[in-house]
Amino acid sequence: MKFVSRAQWGARASRYKLTRIPDTRGVKVHYEGSHVPASLANPDAHNLCAGRVRAIQAMHIADDDEDYSDIAYSAMVCPHGYVYEGRGAHYQTGANGSAPLNRAHYAVCAMVGSSGLTEPTPAQLHGIRDAIEWLCADGAAGAEVKGHKDGHPTACPGGPLYAWVQRGAPRPGATPDPGPAPTPGPKFEPFPGAAWFKSAPRSPIVTAMGRRLVAEGCGRYRSGPGPQWTDADRQSYAAYQRKQGHTGTGADGWPGPKTWAALKVPKV
């Protein structure tokens, strides 16, 4: 993590003592909500980022209506991926909209806005993840990662950043979790062909077929079924064909591909 402490970015002292908190349910992601120059993302513009954090702290401290003690955010992240310590870990944020919301989540603000620089850079997304993981490790933040608008009526953190949050806030280039593997479906015996049955085969497929015919209420066996194809198998299969609505030569007891598929004989 490219961490910039309060002392390193030149933070002013808090107006009054910040409220300490033992832990949170997680972190909420914010954006500045005003114009951020697109040029701030240029590689040679990083020297402007600390000054931007100082300006935001000064603006918050001067806001008599909100009566902020300090910069409202737990941390800020610039387009170059640096994490600027705001109120920091174990201190209640002032950015989430109300005292209960501020106690429930830390607040990490990305230097993107509603115009100009609106898309977070890959380095910035890495930085936001760094800030979240820092607050989890040092601030006992829970696993929730949400947007400011989750729980408070606001457009923050803007469309692009909120879409990233809704995807689970992944690091750029990370392989998405595919989730649990699908449960394999049942496997059935393919149709062996009518000629195969007419050759009076001896096979476990015949036994499996007979068991399915008995399960369908179509068994005409005195014993078995067994692996040897017999007239009892043909009579049982004819009963199944009639159950499927077939008549005449369609119910002659010789398996066909459609009735075989419907019977779903398990793979042996």
Short mmCIF file of N, CA, C and O in Angstrom, two decimals, residues 45-157:
data_model
loop_
_atom_site.label_atom_id
_atom_site.label_comp_id
_atom_site.label_asym_id
_atom_site.label_seq_id
_atom_site.Cartn_x
_atom_site.Cartn_y
_atom_site.Cartn_z
N ALA A 45 1.04 14.56 -12.43
CA ALA A 45 0.19 15.44 -11.62
C ALA A 45 0.08 14.98 -10.17
O ALA A 45 -0.66 15.59 -9.39
N HIS A 46 0.80 13.95 -9.80
CA HIS A 46 0.67 13.43 -8.44
C HIS A 46 1.07 14.46 -7.38
O HIS A 46 0.57 14.44 -6.26
N ASN A 47 1.94 15.39 -7.74
CA ASN A 47 2.37 16.42 -6.78
C ASN A 47 1.21 17.31 -6.34
O ASN A 47 1.32 18.04 -5.35
N LEU A 48 0.07 17.26 -7.05
CA LEU A 48 -1.10 18.07 -6.69
C LEU A 48 -2.02 17.38 -5.69
O LEU A 48 -2.90 18.03 -5.11
N CYS A 49 -1.83 16.09 -5.48
CA CYS A 49 -2.82 15.31 -4.72
C CYS A 49 -2.84 15.65 -3.23
O CYS A 49 -3.90 15.77 -2.63
N ALA A 50 -1.68 15.80 -2.62
CA ALA A 50 -1.65 16.14 -1.19
C ALA A 50 -2.31 17.49 -0.95
O ALA A 50 -3.05 17.67 0.03
N GLY A 51 -2.06 18.45 -1.84
CA GLY A 51 -2.71 19.75 -1.71
C GLY A 51 -4.22 19.64 -1.82
O GLY A 51 -4.97 20.38 -1.16
N ARG A 52 -4.69 18.72 -2.64
CA ARG A 52 -6.14 18.53 -2.77
C ARG A 52 -6.73 18.00 -1.47
O ARG A 52 -7.81 18.42 -1.05
N VAL A 53 -6.02 17.09 -0.81
CA VAL A 53 -6.50 16.57 0.47
C VAL A 53 -6.53 17.71 1.50
O VAL A 53 -7.49 17.84 2.28
N ARG A 54 -5.50 18.52 1.53
CA ARG A 54 -5.47 19.65 2.47
C ARG A 54 -6.63 20.61 2.21
O ARG A 54 -7.27 21.11 3.15
N ALA A 55 -6.93 20.85 0.93
CA ALA A 55 -8.03 21.76 0.60
C ALA A 55 -9.37 21.18 1.05
O ALA A 55 -10.25 21.93 1.53
N ILE A 56 -9.56 19.87 0.88
CA ILE A 56 -10.82 19.26 1.30
C ILE A 56 -10.94 19.29 2.83
O ILE A 56 -12.01 19.56 3.37
N GLN A 57 -9.84 19.04 3.54
CA GLN A 57 -9.89 19.15 5.00
C GLN A 57 -10.27 20.57 5.42
O GLN A 57 -11.13 20.77 6.29
N ALA A 58 -9.66 21.56 4.78
CA ALA A 58 -9.97 22.95 5.13
C ALA A 58 -11.43 23.28 4.85
O ALA A 58 -12.09 23.97 5.65
N MET A 59 -11.96 22.80 3.74
CA MET A 59 -13.36 23.04 3.39
C MET A 59 -14.28 22.41 4.43
O MET A 59 -15.27 23.01 4.85
N HIS A 60 -13.97 21.17 4.84
CA HIS A 60 -14.81 20.51 5.82
C HIS A 60 -14.77 21.22 7.17
O HIS A 60 -15.81 21.42 7.81
N ILE A 61 -13.60 21.59 7.62
CA ILE A 61 -13.47 22.26 8.91
C ILE A 61 -14.20 23.61 8.91
O ILE A 61 -14.76 24.03 9.93
N ALA A 62 -14.24 24.27 7.76
CA ALA A 62 -14.90 25.58 7.65
C ALA A 62 -16.41 25.48 7.50
O ALA A 62 -17.10 26.51 7.49
N ASP A 63 -16.95 24.27 7.37
CA ASP A 63 -18.39 24.09 7.13
C ASP A 63 -19.13 24.17 8.47
O ASP A 63 -19.22 23.19 9.22
N ASP A 64 -19.68 25.34 8.77
CA ASP A 64 -20.36 25.54 10.06
C ASP A 64 -21.65 24.74 10.15
O ASP A 64 -22.06 24.34 11.25
N ASP A 65 -22.32 24.52 9.03
CA ASP A 65 -23.57 23.76 9.06
C ASP A 65 -23.32 22.31 9.47
O ASP A 65 -24.07 21.75 10.28
N GLU A 66 -22.29 21.69 8.93
CA GLU A 66 -21.99 20.30 9.28
C GLU A 66 -21.21 20.21 10.58
O GLU A 66 -21.24 19.17 11.26
N ASP A 67 -20.49 21.28 10.93
CA ASP A 67 -19.70 21.31 12.17
C ASP A 67 -18.72 20.14 12.24
O ASP A 67 -18.61 19.45 13.26
N TYR A 68 -18.02 19.92 11.15
CA TYR A 68 -17.03 18.84 11.12
C TYR A 68 -15.88 19.16 12.08
O TYR A 68 -15.43 20.30 12.19
N SER A 69 -15.35 18.12 12.70
CA SER A 69 -14.15 18.27 13.50
C SER A 69 -12.90 18.22 12.64
O SER A 69 -11.88 18.80 12.97
N ASP A 70 -12.99 17.51 11.51
CA ASP A 70 -11.81 17.21 10.70
C ASP A 70 -12.30 16.88 9.29
O ASP A 70 -13.50 16.96 9.00
N ILE A 71 -11.40 16.47 8.42
CA ILE A 71 -11.80 15.92 7.13
C ILE A 71 -12.79 14.79 7.42
O ILE A 71 -12.63 14.03 8.37
N ALA A 72 -13.85 14.70 6.63
CA ALA A 72 -14.95 13.79 6.98
C ALA A 72 -14.60 12.33 6.74
O ALA A 72 -15.19 11.44 7.36
N TYR A 73 -13.64 12.06 5.85
CA TYR A 73 -13.38 10.70 5.41
C TYR A 73 -12.36 9.98 6.28
O TYR A 73 -11.46 10.60 6.86
N SER A 74 -12.48 8.68 6.31
CA SER A 74 -11.45 7.86 6.98
C SER A 74 -10.17 7.86 6.17
O SER A 74 -9.06 7.78 6.74
N ALA A 75 -10.30 7.92 4.85
CA ALA A 75 -9.14 7.96 3.95
C ALA A 75 -9.58 8.51 2.61
O ALA A 75 -10.77 8.46 2.26
N MET A 76 -8.61 9.05 1.86
CA MET A 76 -8.84 9.46 0.48
C MET A 76 -7.83 8.74 -0.40
O MET A 76 -6.71 8.42 0.04
N VAL A 77 -8.21 8.48 -1.66
CA VAL A 77 -7.35 7.76 -2.60
C VAL A 77 -7.25 8.57 -3.88
O VAL A 77 -8.27 8.91 -4.50
N CYS A 78 -6.01 8.86 -4.29
CA CYS A 78 -5.80 9.66 -5.49
C CYS A 78 -5.76 8.78 -6.73
O CYS A 78 -5.67 7.55 -6.63
N PRO A 79 -5.79 9.37 -7.92
CA PRO A 79 -5.78 8.56 -9.16
C PRO A 79 -4.51 7.74 -9.35
O PRO A 79 -4.47 6.84 -10.18
N HIS A 80 -3.47 8.05 -8.57
CA HIS A 80 -2.19 7.35 -8.71
C HIS A 80 -2.07 6.20 -7.72
O HIS A 80 -1.02 5.56 -7.65
N GLY A 81 -3.14 5.97 -6.95
CA GLY A 81 -3.19 4.82 -6.06
C GLY A 81 -2.68 5.05 -4.66
O GLY A 81 -2.56 4.09 -3.89
N TYR A 82 -2.40 6.30 -4.29
CA TYR A 82 -1.92 6.58 -2.93
C TYR A 82 -3.10 6.72 -1.97
O TYR A 82 -4.14 7.32 -2.31
N VAL A 83 -2.92 6.17 -0.78
CA VAL A 83 -3.96 6.21 0.25
C VAL A 83 -3.57 7.28 1.26
O VAL A 83 -2.55 7.16 1.96
N TYR A 84 -4.38 8.34 1.36
CA TYR A 84 -4.13 9.44 2.29
C TYR A 84 -4.95 9.21 3.56
O TYR A 84 -6.18 9.12 3.51
N GLU A 85 -4.27 9.13 4.67
CA GLU A 85 -4.95 8.91 5.95
C GLU A 85 -5.82 10.12 6.28
O GLU A 85 -5.35 11.26 6.29
N GLY A 86 -7.12 9.87 6.50
CA GLY A 86 -8.03 10.92 6.91
C GLY A 86 -8.20 10.86 8.42
O GLY A 86 -7.24 11.07 9.17
N ARG A 87 -9.41 10.57 8.86
CA ARG A 87 -9.59 10.38 10.30
C ARG A 87 -8.90 9.10 10.77
O ARG A 87 -8.52 8.99 11.93
N GLY A 88 -8.79 8.14 9.86
CA GLY A 88 -8.03 6.94 10.17
C GLY A 88 -8.84 5.85 10.83
O GLY A 88 -10.06 5.94 10.99
N ALA A 89 -8.11 4.80 11.22
CA ALA A 89 -8.74 3.63 11.81
C ALA A 89 -9.18 3.90 13.24
O ALA A 89 -8.51 4.63 13.99
N HIS A 90 -10.29 3.30 13.62
CA HIS A 90 -10.88 3.39 14.96
C HIS A 90 -11.40 4.79 15.31
O HIS A 90 -11.60 5.10 16.49
N TYR A 91 -11.62 5.63 14.28
CA TYR A 91 -12.27 6.91 14.50
C TYR A 91 -13.53 7.00 13.65
O TYR A 91 -13.53 6.65 12.48
N GLN A 92 -14.61 7.46 14.27
CA GLN A 92 -15.89 7.56 13.57
C GLN A 92 -15.79 8.57 12.44
O GLN A 92 -15.31 9.69 12.63
N THR A 93 -16.24 8.16 11.25
CA THR A 93 -16.23 9.06 10.12
C THR A 93 -17.34 10.11 10.25
O THR A 93 -18.25 9.98 11.07
N GLY A 94 -17.27 11.13 9.40
CA GLY A 94 -18.32 12.14 9.37
C GLY A 94 -19.01 12.21 8.03
O GLY A 94 -19.74 13.17 7.76
N ALA A 95 -18.81 11.18 7.17
CA ALA A 95 -19.19 11.31 5.76
C ALA A 95 -20.41 10.53 5.33
O ALA A 95 -20.90 10.73 4.21
N ASN A 96 -20.93 9.63 6.13
CA ASN A 96 -21.94 8.69 5.64
C ASN A 96 -23.38 9.17 5.76
O ASN A 96 -24.28 8.49 5.29
N GLY A 97 -23.62 10.32 6.40
CA GLY A 97 -24.96 10.89 6.36
C GLY A 97 -25.67 11.05 7.68
O GLY A 97 -26.59 11.84 7.80
N SER A 98 -25.30 10.28 8.70
CA SER A 98 -25.91 10.40 10.02
C SER A 98 -25.00 9.71 11.02
O SER A 98 -24.12 8.92 10.65
N ALA A 99 -25.22 9.98 12.29
CA ALA A 99 -24.37 9.37 13.32
C ALA A 99 -24.46 7.84 13.29
O ALA A 99 -23.41 7.17 13.34
N PRO A 100 -25.67 7.24 13.18
CA PRO A 100 -25.70 5.77 13.11
C PRO A 100 -24.97 5.21 11.89
O PRO A 100 -24.28 4.20 11.98
N LEU A 101 -25.12 5.89 10.73
CA LEU A 101 -24.42 5.44 9.53
C LEU A 101 -22.91 5.60 9.67
O LEU A 101 -22.13 4.77 9.20
N ASN A 102 -22.50 6.67 10.33
CA ASN A 102 -21.07 6.91 10.52
C ASN A 102 -20.44 5.91 11.48
O ASN A 102 -19.26 5.57 11.34
N ARG A 103 -21.23 5.44 12.44
CA ARG A 103 -20.70 4.42 13.35
C ARG A 103 -20.63 3.05 12.68
O ARG A 103 -19.81 2.22 13.05
N ALA A 104 -21.49 2.84 11.69
CA ALA A 104 -21.61 1.51 11.09
C ALA A 104 -20.51 1.21 10.08
O ALA A 104 -20.13 0.04 9.90
N HIS A 105 -20.00 2.23 9.37
CA HIS A 105 -19.01 2.01 8.30
C HIS A 105 -17.97 3.12 8.29
O HIS A 105 -18.29 4.28 8.57
N TYR A 106 -16.76 2.75 7.95
CA TYR A 106 -15.75 3.75 7.62
C TYR A 106 -16.09 4.36 6.25
O TYR A 106 -16.97 3.84 5.54
N ALA A 107 -15.40 5.43 5.87
CA ALA A 107 -15.65 6.11 4.59
C ALA A 107 -14.34 6.31 3.85
O ALA A 107 -13.42 6.96 4.37
N VAL A 108 -14.25 5.75 2.65
CA VAL A 108 -13.07 5.92 1.79
C VAL A 108 -13.52 6.69 0.55
O VAL A 108 -14.42 6.26 -0.17
N CYS A 109 -12.89 7.83 0.31
CA CYS A 109 -13.27 8.70 -0.80
C CYS A 109 -12.22 8.66 -1.90
O CYS A 109 -11.03 8.88 -1.64
N ALA A 110 -12.67 8.39 -3.12
CA ALA A 110 -11.79 8.44 -4.28
C ALA A 110 -11.81 9.83 -4.88
O ALA A 110 -12.86 10.49 -4.93
N MET A 111 -10.68 10.28 -5.36
CA MET A 111 -10.60 11.58 -6.03
C MET A 111 -11.12 11.45 -7.46
O MET A 111 -10.38 11.51 -8.44
N VAL A 112 -12.41 11.20 -7.57
CA VAL A 112 -13.13 11.30 -8.84
C VAL A 112 -14.36 12.14 -8.57
O VAL A 112 -14.79 12.30 -7.42
N GLY A 113 -14.96 12.67 -9.62
CA GLY A 113 -16.06 13.58 -9.41
C GLY A 113 -17.25 13.32 -10.31
O GLY A 113 -17.32 12.31 -11.02
N SER A 114 -18.17 14.27 -10.29
CA SER A 114 -19.37 14.18 -11.12
C SER A 114 -19.12 14.70 -12.53
O SER A 114 -19.94 14.52 -13.42
N SER A 115 -17.97 15.33 -12.75
CA SER A 115 -17.56 15.77 -14.09
C SER A 115 -16.04 15.80 -14.11
O SER A 115 -15.38 15.72 -13.08
N GLY A 116 -15.48 15.91 -15.33
CA GLY A 116 -14.03 15.86 -15.45
C GLY A 116 -13.55 14.43 -15.30
O GLY A 116 -13.82 13.58 -16.15
N LEU A 117 -12.87 14.14 -14.23
CA LEU A 117 -12.39 12.79 -13.94
C LEU A 117 -13.52 12.03 -13.24
O LEU A 117 -13.76 12.21 -12.05
N THR A 118 -14.25 11.23 -13.99
CA THR A 118 -15.39 10.48 -13.43
C THR A 118 -15.12 8.98 -13.34
O THR A 118 -15.79 8.29 -12.56
N GLU A 119 -14.16 8.49 -14.12
CA GLU A 119 -13.83 7.06 -14.11
C GLU A 119 -12.61 6.83 -13.22
O GLU A 119 -11.55 7.43 -13.46
N PRO A 120 -12.71 5.98 -12.21
CA PRO A 120 -11.52 5.69 -11.40
C PRO A 120 -10.46 4.98 -12.23
O PRO A 120 -10.77 4.17 -13.10
N THR A 121 -9.22 5.30 -11.99
CA THR A 121 -8.12 4.65 -12.69
C THR A 121 -7.87 3.27 -12.07
O THR A 121 -8.24 3.02 -10.92
N PRO A 122 -7.23 2.35 -12.82
CA PRO A 122 -6.88 1.06 -12.22
C PRO A 122 -6.05 1.20 -10.95
O PRO A 122 -6.28 0.50 -9.96
N ALA A 123 -5.08 2.14 -10.96
CA ALA A 123 -4.28 2.36 -9.76
C ALA A 123 -5.15 2.82 -8.59
O ALA A 123 -4.93 2.43 -7.43
N GLN A 124 -6.14 3.63 -8.89
CA GLN A 124 -7.04 4.13 -7.85
C GLN A 124 -7.89 3.00 -7.25
O GLN A 124 -8.09 2.94 -6.05
N LEU A 125 -8.36 2.11 -8.11
CA LEU A 125 -9.13 0.98 -7.60
C LEU A 125 -8.27 0.08 -6.71
O LEU A 125 -8.73 -0.40 -5.67
N HIS A 126 -7.01 -0.10 -7.10
CA HIS A 126 -6.09 -0.84 -6.22
C HIS A 126 -5.94 -0.10 -4.90
O HIS A 126 -5.91 -0.72 -3.82
N GLY A 127 -5.83 1.22 -4.97
CA GLY A 127 -5.68 2.01 -3.75
C GLY A 127 -6.89 1.92 -2.84
O GLY A 127 -6.76 1.86 -1.61
N ILE A 128 -8.09 1.94 -3.43
CA ILE A 128 -9.30 1.80 -2.61
C ILE A 128 -9.31 0.44 -1.93
O ILE A 128 -9.64 0.32 -0.74
N ARG A 129 -8.94 -0.62 -2.67
CA ARG A 129 -8.85 -1.95 -2.06
C ARG A 129 -7.81 -1.95 -0.94
O ARG A 129 -8.01 -2.54 0.12
N ASP A 130 -6.67 -1.27 -1.17
CA ASP A 130 -5.64 -1.17 -0.11
C ASP A 130 -6.22 -0.50 1.13
O ASP A 130 -5.97 -0.94 2.26
N ALA A 131 -6.97 0.58 0.93
CA ALA A 131 -7.55 1.30 2.06
C ALA A 131 -8.55 0.43 2.82
O ALA A 131 -8.58 0.41 4.05
N ILE A 132 -9.38 -0.30 2.07
CA ILE A 132 -10.36 -1.18 2.70
C ILE A 132 -9.64 -2.25 3.52
O ILE A 132 -10.00 -2.52 4.68
N GLU A 133 -8.61 -2.85 2.95
CA GLU A 133 -7.88 -3.91 3.66
C GLU A 133 -7.13 -3.36 4.87
O GLU A 133 -7.01 -4.04 5.90
N TRP A 134 -6.62 -2.15 4.77
CA TRP A 134 -5.98 -1.50 5.91
C TRP A 134 -7.00 -1.29 7.05
O TRP A 134 -6.71 -1.59 8.21
N LEU A 135 -8.18 -0.80 6.71
CA LEU A 135 -9.20 -0.56 7.74
C LEU A 135 -9.72 -1.87 8.34
O LEU A 135 -10.10 -1.91 9.49
N CYS A 136 -9.71 -2.94 7.53
CA CYS A 136 -10.07 -4.25 8.09
C CYS A 136 -9.00 -4.72 9.07
O CYS A 136 -9.31 -5.20 10.17
N ALA A 137 -7.73 -4.58 8.69
CA ALA A 137 -6.64 -5.09 9.51
C ALA A 137 -6.39 -4.23 10.75
O ALA A 137 -6.21 -4.76 11.86
N ASP A 138 -6.39 -2.90 10.58
CA ASP A 138 -6.04 -2.01 11.69
C ASP A 138 -7.24 -1.39 12.38
O ASP A 138 -7.10 -0.87 13.49
N GLY A 139 -8.40 -1.42 11.70
CA GLY A 139 -9.57 -0.77 12.27
C GLY A 139 -10.73 -1.70 12.57
O GLY A 139 -11.82 -1.23 12.91
N ALA A 140 -10.52 -3.02 12.44
CA ALA A 140 -11.56 -4.02 12.73
C ALA A 140 -12.82 -3.77 11.91
O ALA A 140 -13.94 -3.95 12.39
N ALA A 141 -12.64 -3.35 10.65
CA ALA A 141 -13.79 -3.21 9.75
C ALA A 141 -14.28 -4.59 9.35
O ALA A 141 -13.49 -5.51 9.13
N GLY A 142 -15.61 -4.72 9.25
CA GLY A 142 -16.20 -5.97 8.78
C GLY A 142 -16.09 -6.09 7.28
O GLY A 142 -15.46 -5.27 6.60
N ALA A 143 -16.73 -7.10 6.74
CA ALA A 143 -16.56 -7.47 5.33
C ALA A 143 -17.42 -6.64 4.37
O ALA A 143 -17.22 -6.72 3.16
N GLU A 144 -18.37 -5.86 4.86
CA GLU A 144 -19.26 -5.13 3.95
C GLU A 144 -18.51 -4.03 3.20
O GLU A 144 -17.78 -3.23 3.81
N VAL A 145 -18.68 -3.98 1.88
CA VAL A 145 -18.19 -2.87 1.06
C VAL A 145 -19.39 -2.34 0.30
O VAL A 145 -19.97 -3.03 -0.53
N LYS A 146 -19.77 -1.10 0.61
CA LYS A 146 -20.97 -0.51 0.02
C LYS A 146 -20.65 0.87 -0.52
O LYS A 146 -19.56 1.41 -0.33
N GLY A 147 -21.63 1.44 -1.23
CA GLY A 147 -21.52 2.81 -1.67
C GLY A 147 -22.19 3.74 -0.68
O GLY A 147 -23.05 3.32 0.10
N HIS A 148 -21.81 5.02 -0.72
CA HIS A 148 -22.43 6.01 0.16
C HIS A 148 -23.95 5.99 0.00
O HIS A 148 -24.70 6.13 0.97
N LYS A 149 -24.43 5.79 -1.24
CA LYS A 149 -25.87 5.83 -1.51
C LYS A 149 -26.62 4.66 -0.89
O LYS A 149 -27.85 4.68 -0.82
N ASP A 150 -25.91 3.62 -0.44
CA ASP A 150 -26.57 2.50 0.22
C ASP A 150 -26.90 2.90 1.65
O ASP A 150 -26.08 2.81 2.56
N GLY A 151 -28.11 3.40 1.83
CA GLY A 151 -28.54 3.82 3.16
C GLY A 151 -28.72 5.32 3.29
O GLY A 151 -29.25 5.78 4.30
N HIS A 152 -28.28 6.11 2.30
CA HIS A 152 -28.42 7.57 2.38
C HIS A 152 -28.77 8.10 0.99
O HIS A 152 -28.16 7.67 0.01
N PRO A 153 -29.75 8.98 0.87
CA PRO A 153 -30.18 9.47 -0.45
C PRO A 153 -29.16 10.42 -1.08
O PRO A 153 -29.10 11.60 -0.75
N THR A 154 -28.34 9.90 -1.97
CA THR A 154 -27.29 10.68 -2.60
C THR A 154 -26.87 9.99 -3.89
O THR A 154 -27.14 8.80 -4.08
N ALA A 155 -26.24 10.74 -4.78
CA ALA A 155 -25.69 10.14 -6.01
C ALA A 155 -24.31 9.53 -5.77
O ALA A 155 -23.80 8.81 -6.62
N CYS A 156 -23.71 9.81 -4.65
CA CYS A 156 -22.37 9.32 -4.32
C CYS A 156 -22.37 7.79 -4.16
O CYS A 156 -23.28 7.26 -3.52
N PRO A 157 -21.44 7.09 -4.73
CA PRO A 157 -20.13 7.51 -5.29
C PRO A 157 -20.11 7.68 -6.81
O PRO A 157 -19.05 7.52 -7.41
#
